[in-house]
């Protein structure tokens, strides 16, 4: 039940997995531009009409994530997300089954470092009722103490599963290595100690501080009336009193200090991870870095796959990834392989990076990367839910205008800009290296 950033839909990067609701509502050929409103109390509302869809997506985005937690609050944003499905002062436990799943809909939520969001897909006739429900859980959750204690077992088991999954745990540890003491280096799930000792008063204080009008964005996409949706937003979320809360800006992560670590883990195979700091989401270099990472290791035709797996047979699998967050970014290369190939695989990966730094990329490689990005963007926005997710994240952690213009920026990237990005961000000496190795026999 936790969420993911925009540049890469992988987000195994911190052990977060997006559980997406299924939707049959496809974007129609006649689609209006999204309309944006800011209510007097600070709530932002985005509405996009899709007349041809059979369902509606209703999402509530909150500017509160792992980065907003104090050292004693690690995991609270994620824990609170779980608790908001447990009932409110007017809705008893089980309202999800009755009000959403009972009418054929789906509801879930996601927590990331930068935000939390709640997403629903259901028949369009239930749009207004769903806005009322989301507004209710946003500020009226009962945070029942019995339910809070029961949920501790669920969340601690989630931590265990994440740690027992090598790829997810490797990615989370790489985040900690790259971001070091920055809040982005911490686990969204928190620690077992903090969760085990969590009290209702502590969670309520976090809830009251962050779940305020100034933090909310309501997104509705589907066959709806814009005026009807806006009126529903105004009489629910729009009636909440302005709190005066201002989210503290997050500092840009400091330069990465080169590190290398090997950890023994049960299993027959080794896992190699390499990490570099990358540009933040709204940086001018972001499109070039996205294409660079795609060319490097995001398809069967990519440099790393062809070299390390196909030609040299050093790895079972290899990929590169780039996660662009609001205040920073991280570029990673990860591989599954035999432990005896670790040193050779790392050298081979650096060789491919050096080739791009020194010789650049071909026009054909760039064309394929742009085509891949266009396809991913199309698939990501072909349903009402996918379109709502793109709009909500843009409004929450960067700017709607930037999201709408992003693909044009991507198409304008040149081979020279990709090479410059490789030289700027993929330093051959300054990176974090982490390997999981099987116990010695």
Coordinates of C-alpha atoms in Angstrom, one line a residue:
X1 CA 0.0 0.0 0.0
X2 CA 2.7 2.4 -0.7
X3 CA 3.5 4.6 -3.7
X4 CA 6.0 5.5 -6.3
X5 CA 7.7 8.4 -8.1
X6 CA 7.2 9.5 -11.6
X7 CA 10.4 9.1 -13.6
X8 CA 10.7 5.3 -12.8
X9 CA 7.7 3.2 -12.2
X10 CA 10.0 0.7 -10.5
X11 CA 10.3 2.0 -7.0
X12 CA 11.7 -1.1 -5.6
X13 CA 14.3 1.6 -4.8
X14 CA 13.1 1.9 -1.2
X15 CA 11.2 -1.2 -0.8
X16 CA 8.0 0.5 -1.9
X17 CA 5.5 -1.4 -4.2
X18 CA 2.6 0.4 -5.8
X19 CA -0.6 -1.6 -5.6
X20 CA -2.6 -0.1 -8.5
X21 CA -6.3 -0.4 -8.8
X22 CA -7.5 -2.0 -12.0
X23 CA -9.6 0.2 -14.3
X24 CA -11.3 -0.3 -17.6
X25 CA -11.9 3.3 -18.2
X26 CA -9.8 4.3 -21.2
X27 CA -9.1 7.9 -22.2
X28 CA -11.5 9.0 -24.9
X29 CA -10.6 10.7 -28.2
X30 CA -12.2 14.0 -27.0
X31 CA -10.5 15.0 -23.7
X32 CA -10.7 18.4 -22.1
X33 CA -7.6 19.9 -20.5
X34 CA -7.4 19.6 -16.8
X35 CA -9.0 22.4 -14.9
X36 CA -7.2 23.7 -11.7
X37 CA -8.7 25.5 -8.8
X38 CA -7.4 26.7 -5.4
X39 CA -10.1 26.9 -2.8
X40 CA -9.9 29.8 -0.2
X41 CA -8.5 27.5 2.5
X42 CA -5.7 26.3 0.3
X43 CA -7.1 23.0 -1.0
X44 CA -6.1 22.4 -4.6
X45 CA -8.6 20.8 -7.0
X46 CA -7.9 19.2 -10.4
X47 CA -10.7 18.1 -12.6
X48 CA -10.4 16.5 -16.0
X49 CA -13.5 15.4 -18.0
X50 CA -13.3 12.1 -19.8
X51 CA -16.8 11.7 -21.3
X52 CA -16.1 8.3 -22.9
X53 CA -14.9 6.6 -19.7
X54 CA -17.3 4.3 -17.8
X55 CA -15.6 4.9 -14.4
X56 CA -14.2 7.8 -12.5
X57 CA -10.9 8.1 -10.6
X58 CA -11.0 10.1 -7.4
X59 CA -7.7 10.7 -5.6
X60 CA -6.7 12.7 -2.5
X61 CA -3.0 13.7 -2.4
X62 CA -1.3 14.8 0.8
X63 CA 2.0 16.7 1.1
X64 CA 3.2 14.5 3.8
X65 CA 5.6 11.6 3.4
X66 CA 8.7 10.0 5.0
X67 CA 10.8 13.2 4.6
X68 CA 8.4 15.1 6.9
X69 CA 9.0 12.8 9.9
X70 CA 11.2 13.7 12.8
X71 CA 13.8 11.1 14.0
X72 CA 11.3 9.8 16.5
X73 CA 8.5 9.6 14.0
X74 CA 10.0 7.3 11.3
X75 CA 7.2 5.3 9.6
X76 CA 4.3 7.5 10.9
X77 CA 3.2 8.7 7.4
X78 CA 2.9 5.1 6.2
X79 CA 1.3 3.9 9.5
X80 CA -1.3 6.7 9.3
X81 CA -2.1 5.7 5.7
X82 CA -3.1 2.3 7.1
X83 CA -5.2 3.7 9.9
X84 CA -7.3 5.9 7.7
X85 CA -9.1 2.8 6.4
X86 CA -10.1 1.8 9.9
X87 CA -13.1 4.1 10.4
X88 CA -14.0 7.7 11.2
X89 CA -16.2 9.4 13.8
X90 CA -19.1 8.9 11.4
X91 CA -18.1 5.8 9.4
X92 CA -17.6 2.5 11.2
X93 CA -15.0 0.0 10.3
X94 CA -16.0 -1.7 7.1
X95 CA -17.1 1.4 5.2
X96 CA -14.6 0.5 2.4
X97 CA -16.3 -2.8 1.8
X98 CA -19.7 -1.1 1.8
X99 CA -19.1 2.2 0.0
X100 CA -16.4 1.3 -2.5
X101 CA -16.1 -2.5 -3.1
X102 CA -19.8 -2.9 -2.6
X103 CA -20.5 -0.9 -5.7
X104 CA -17.8 -2.6 -7.8
X105 CA -15.0 -0.1 -7.0
X106 CA -11.4 -0.3 -5.8
X107 CA -9.6 1.8 -3.2
X108 CA -6.0 1.8 -2.0
X109 CA -3.3 4.2 -0.9
X110 CA 0.4 4.8 -1.2
X111 CA 3.1 6.4 0.9
X112 CA 6.4 7.7 -0.5
X113 CA 9.2 10.0 0.7
X114 CA 7.5 13.1 -0.7
X115 CA 3.7 12.4 -0.3
X116 CA 0.8 10.1 0.6
X117 CA -2.1 9.6 -1.6
X118 CA -5.5 7.7 -1.5
X119 CA -6.9 6.5 -4.8
X120 CA -10.4 5.2 -5.8
X121 CA -11.8 3.9 -9.1
X122 CA -15.5 3.2 -9.2
X123 CA -18.7 4.0 -11.2
X124 CA -18.9 7.6 -12.2
X125 CA -22.2 8.0 -10.4
X126 CA -20.4 7.6 -7.1
X127 CA -17.9 10.4 -7.6
X128 CA -19.5 12.9 -5.2
X129 CA -20.1 10.3 -2.5
X130 CA -16.4 9.3 -2.8
X131 CA -15.2 12.9 -2.4
X132 CA -17.3 13.1 0.8
X133 CA -15.7 9.9 2.0
X134 CA -12.1 11.0 1.3
X135 CA -12.8 14.3 3.0
X136 CA -14.1 12.5 6.0
X137 CA -11.1 10.2 6.4
X138 CA -8.7 13.1 5.7
X139 CA -9.6 14.8 9.0
X140 CA -12.0 12.6 11.0
X141 CA -10.2 9.3 11.4
X142 CA -11.0 7.8 14.7
X143 CA -7.5 6.2 15.1
X144 CA -9.0 3.5 17.3
X145 CA -6.5 2.3 19.9
X146 CA -7.4 -1.4 19.4
X147 CA -7.1 -1.1 15.7
X148 CA -3.8 0.8 16.1
X149 CA -2.3 -2.0 18.2
X150 CA -3.5 -4.7 15.8
X151 CA -2.0 -2.9 12.8
X152 CA 1.5 -3.0 14.4
X153 CA 1.7 -6.6 13.5
X154 CA 0.8 -5.9 9.9
X155 CA 3.4 -3.1 9.5
X156 CA 6.2 -5.0 11.2
X157 CA 5.5 -8.0 9.0
X158 CA 5.7 -5.6 6.0
X159 CA 9.2 -4.6 7.2
X160 CA 10.2 -8.3 7.4
X161 CA 9.0 -9.1 3.9
X162 CA 10.8 -6.1 2.5
X163 CA 14.0 -7.1 4.2
X164 CA 13.7 -10.7 3.1
X165 CA 13.3 -9.6 -0.6
X166 CA 16.9 -9.1 -1.8
X167 CA 16.1 -6.6 -4.6
X168 CA 13.9 -4.4 -2.4
X169 CA 16.3 -4.5 0.5
X170 CA 19.2 -3.7 -1.7
X171 CA 17.4 -0.8 -3.2
X172 CA 16.5 0.6 0.2
X173 CA 20.1 0.2 1.4
X174 CA 21.3 2.0 -1.7
X175 CA 19.1 4.9 -0.9
X176 CA 20.6 5.1 2.6
X177 CA 24.1 4.9 1.1
X178 CA 23.4 7.7 -1.5
X179 CA 21.5 10.1 0.7
X180 CA 23.3 9.3 3.9
X181 CA 21.9 11.4 6.7
X182 CA 19.3 13.2 4.5
X183 CA 15.7 12.2 5.2
X184 CA 15.6 10.6 1.8
X185 CA 18.0 8.0 3.1
X186 CA 15.5 6.6 5.7
X187 CA 13.0 3.8 5.2
X188 CA 9.4 4.9 4.7
X189 CA 8.3 1.9 6.8
X190 CA 10.2 3.2 9.8
X191 CA 11.8 0.9 12.4
X192 CA 10.3 -2.0 14.4
X193 CA 11.2 -0.2 17.7
X194 CA 9.3 3.1 16.8
X195 CA 6.3 1.2 15.4
X196 CA 6.1 -1.2 18.4
X197 CA 6.1 1.8 20.8
X198 CA 3.8 4.0 18.8
X199 CA 0.9 5.5 20.8
X200 CA -2.3 7.0 19.6
X201 CA -1.4 10.5 20.9
X202 CA 1.9 10.5 18.9
X203 CA 0.1 9.4 15.7
X204 CA -2.8 11.9 16.3
X205 CA -0.3 14.7 16.6
X206 CA 1.3 13.8 13.3
X207 CA -2.2 13.5 11.7
X208 CA -3.3 16.9 13.0
X209 CA -0.1 18.6 11.9
X210 CA 0.1 17.4 8.4
X211 CA -3.5 16.6 7.2
X212 CA -4.6 20.1 6.8
X213 CA -6.2 22.0 3.8
X214 CA -2.9 23.5 2.7
X215 CA -1.6 20.0 2.2
X216 CA -4.5 18.5 0.2
X217 CA -5.0 18.1 -3.6
X218 CA -8.2 16.5 -4.8
X219 CA -8.0 15.0 -8.3
X220 CA -11.1 13.8 -10.2
X221 CA -10.8 12.3 -13.7
X222 CA -13.7 10.7 -15.6
X223 CA -17.2 11.3 -17.1
X224 CA -18.1 14.0 -14.6
X225 CA -19.6 17.5 -14.5
X226 CA -16.8 20.0 -13.6
X227 CA -19.2 22.3 -11.8
X228 CA -20.7 19.4 -9.8
X229 CA -17.3 18.1 -8.7
X230 CA -16.1 21.6 -7.8
X231 CA -19.3 22.2 -5.7
X232 CA -18.7 18.9 -3.9
X233 CA -15.1 19.9 -3.1
X234 CA -16.2 23.3 -1.8
X235 CA -18.8 21.9 0.6
X236 CA -16.5 19.2 1.9
X237 CA -12.7 19.9 1.9
X238 CA -13.5 23.6 1.2
X239 CA -15.1 24.0 4.6
X240 CA -12.1 23.0 6.6
X241 CA -10.5 25.9 8.4
X242 CA -7.1 27.1 7.1
X243 CA -4.4 25.9 9.5
X244 CA -1.6 28.2 8.7
X245 CA 0.7 25.2 8.3
X246 CA 3.6 25.6 5.9
X247 CA 5.6 22.5 4.9
X248 CA 9.3 23.1 5.5
X249 CA 11.4 23.0 2.3
X250 CA 13.7 20.0 2.0
X251 CA 17.4 20.7 1.6
X252 CA 19.2 19.3 -1.5
X253 CA 21.2 16.2 -0.5
X254 CA 25.0 16.8 0.0
X255 CA 27.6 15.3 -2.3
X256 CA 27.8 11.5 -2.1
X257 CA 30.8 10.2 -0.2
X258 CA 32.2 7.1 -2.0
X259 CA 31.4 3.9 0.0
X260 CA 31.7 0.2 -0.5
X261 CA 30.1 -2.5 1.5
X262 CA 29.5 -6.3 1.3
X263 CA 26.8 -8.0 3.4
X264 CA 26.3 -11.7 3.8
X265 CA 22.7 -12.9 3.1
X266 CA 21.3 -16.4 2.8
X267 CA 20.8 -17.6 -0.7
X268 CA 22.6 -19.0 -3.7
X269 CA 23.1 -15.8 -5.7
X270 CA 24.8 -12.4 -5.1
X271 CA 23.3 -9.0 -5.7
X272 CA 25.3 -5.9 -6.8
X273 CA 24.1 -2.3 -6.4
X274 CA 25.8 1.0 -7.4
X275 CA 24.3 4.4 -6.7
X276 CA 24.9 8.0 -7.6
X277 CA 23.1 11.2 -6.7
X278 CA 21.0 12.6 -9.6
X279 CA 19.1 15.8 -10.3
X280 CA 15.8 16.6 -8.5
X281 CA 12.5 16.4 -10.3
X282 CA 12.3 19.9 -11.6
X283 CA 15.9 20.2 -12.6
X284 CA 16.8 21.1 -16.2
X285 CA 18.9 17.9 -16.5
X286 CA 16.1 15.5 -15.6
X287 CA 14.9 14.6 -19.1
X288 CA 18.5 14.0 -20.3
X289 CA 19.2 11.8 -17.2
X290 CA 16.0 9.8 -17.8
X291 CA 17.1 9.0 -21.3
X292 CA 20.7 8.3 -20.2
X293 CA 19.5 5.7 -17.7
X294 CA 17.1 4.2 -20.3
X295 CA 20.0 3.8 -22.8
X296 CA 22.3 2.4 -20.0
X297 CA 20.1 -0.4 -18.7
X298 CA 16.3 -0.3 -19.1
X299 CA 15.7 -2.7 -22.0
X300 CA 17.1 -5.8 -23.6
X301 CA 18.9 -3.6 -26.2
X302 CA 20.5 -1.4 -23.4
X303 CA 24.2 -1.1 -23.0
X304 CA 24.4 -3.0 -19.7
X305 CA 22.1 -5.8 -20.7
X306 CA 24.0 -6.4 -24.0
X307 CA 27.4 -6.2 -22.5
X308 CA 27.1 -7.8 -19.0
X309 CA 24.5 -10.5 -19.8
X310 CA 24.5 -11.2 -23.5
X311 CA 28.2 -10.9 -24.5
X312 CA 30.1 -11.6 -21.2
X313 CA 27.5 -13.7 -19.4
X314 CA 28.5 -12.1 -16.1
X315 CA 25.0 -11.6 -14.7
X316 CA 21.6 -13.2 -14.7
X317 CA 19.9 -9.8 -14.8
X318 CA 21.0 -6.2 -14.8
X319 CA 19.2 -2.8 -14.9
X320 CA 19.6 0.8 -14.3
X321 CA 17.0 3.2 -12.7
X322 CA 16.5 6.9 -11.9
X323 CA 14.1 8.2 -9.3
X324 CA 13.6 11.9 -9.3
X325 CA 12.2 13.2 -6.1
X326 CA 11.2 16.7 -5.1
X327 CA 14.5 17.7 -3.5
X328 CA 16.9 15.3 -5.0
X329 CA 17.4 12.2 -7.2
X330 CA 19.2 8.9 -7.2
X331 CA 20.6 6.8 -10.1
X332 CA 21.2 3.1 -9.5
X333 CA 22.6 0.1 -11.3
X334 CA 21.6 -3.3 -9.9
X335 CA 22.4 -6.9 -10.9
X336 CA 21.8 -10.5 -9.8
X337 CA 24.8 -12.7 -10.4
X338 CA 27.1 -15.4 -9.2
X339 CA 29.3 -14.1 -6.3
X340 CA 32.4 -14.9 -8.2
X341 CA 31.5 -12.4 -10.9
X342 CA 31.0 -9.4 -8.6
X343 CA 34.3 -7.6 -9.3
X344 CA 34.2 -8.3 -13.1
X345 CA 30.6 -7.2 -13.4
X346 CA 31.3 -3.9 -11.5
X347 CA 34.2 -3.2 -13.8
X348 CA 32.1 -4.0 -16.9
X349 CA 29.4 -1.7 -15.7
X350 CA 31.9 1.1 -15.2
X351 CA 33.3 0.4 -18.7
X352 CA 29.9 1.0 -20.3
X353 CA 29.5 4.2 -18.3
X354 CA 32.9 5.3 -19.4
X355 CA 32.0 4.7 -23.0
X356 CA 29.0 7.0 -22.8
X357 CA 31.0 9.6 -20.9
X358 CA 33.8 9.6 -23.5
X359 CA 32.0 8.7 -26.7
X360 CA 28.4 9.7 -26.1
X361 CA 25.3 7.8 -27.4
X362 CA 24.1 7.2 -31.0
X363 CA 21.1 8.9 -32.6
X364 CA 19.4 5.5 -32.8
X365 CA 19.9 4.8 -29.1
X366 CA 18.4 8.1 -28.3
X367 CA 15.5 7.6 -30.6
X368 CA 14.7 4.2 -29.0
X369 CA 14.9 5.7 -25.5
X370 CA 12.5 8.6 -26.5
X371 CA 10.1 6.1 -28.1
X372 CA 10.2 4.0 -24.9
X373 CA 9.5 7.0 -22.7
X374 CA 6.6 8.0 -25.0
X375 CA 5.1 4.5 -24.8
X376 CA 5.4 4.4 -21.0
X377 CA 3.8 7.8 -20.7
X378 CA 0.9 6.7 -23.0
X379 CA 0.4 3.5 -21.0
X380 CA 0.6 5.5 -17.7
X381 CA -2.1 7.9 -18.8
X382 CA -4.5 5.8 -20.9
X383 CA -6.8 5.1 -17.9
X384 CA -8.6 7.6 -15.8
X385 CA -6.6 6.4 -12.8
X386 CA -3.3 6.7 -14.5
X387 CA -4.1 10.2 -15.7
X388 CA -5.2 11.2 -12.2
X389 CA -2.0 9.9 -10.8
X390 CA 0.1 11.9 -13.2
X391 CA -1.8 15.1 -12.4
X392 CA -1.9 14.6 -8.7
X393 CA 1.8 13.9 -8.3
X394 CA 2.6 16.9 -10.5
X395 CA 0.5 19.2 -8.4
X396 CA 1.9 17.8 -5.2
X397 CA 5.6 17.7 -5.8
X398 CA 6.3 20.0 -8.8
X399 CA 4.0 21.9 -11.2
X400 CA 1.1 20.9 -13.4
X401 CA 2.4 23.0 -16.2
X402 CA 5.8 21.1 -16.1
X403 CA 4.0 17.8 -16.2
X404 CA 2.0 18.7 -19.2
X405 CA 5.1 19.9 -21.1
X406 CA 7.5 17.2 -19.9
X407 CA 7.3 14.9 -23.0
X408 CA 8.1 17.8 -25.3
X409 CA 11.2 18.5 -23.1
X410 CA 12.2 14.9 -23.4
X411 CA 11.8 14.9 -27.2
X412 CA 14.1 17.9 -27.4
X413 CA 17.1 16.2 -25.7
X414 CA 20.2 15.9 -27.9
X415 CA 22.9 13.2 -27.8
X416 CA 25.3 15.8 -26.5
X417 CA 23.1 16.6 -23.6
X418 CA 22.9 12.9 -22.7
X419 CA 26.7 12.7 -22.7
X420 CA 27.0 15.8 -20.6
X421 CA 24.6 14.3 -18.1
X422 CA 26.7 11.1 -17.9
X423 CA 29.8 13.2 -17.2
X424 CA 28.0 15.3 -14.6
X425 CA 26.2 12.6 -12.6
X426 CA 28.0 9.2 -13.3
X427 CA 31.4 9.8 -11.7
X428 CA 33.5 6.7 -12.1
X429 CA 35.2 7.2 -8.7
X430 CA 32.5 8.7 -6.5
X431 CA 29.6 6.3 -6.1
X432 CA 28.1 4.0 -3.5
X433 CA 28.6 0.2 -3.9
X434 CA 26.7 -2.5 -2.0
X435 CA 26.8 -6.2 -2.5
X436 CA 24.8 -9.0 -1.0
X437 CA 26.8 -12.2 -1.0
X438 CA 25.9 -15.8 0.0
X439 CA 27.6 -17.2 3.1
X440 CA 31.0 -18.8 2.5
X441 CA 30.7 -22.5 2.1

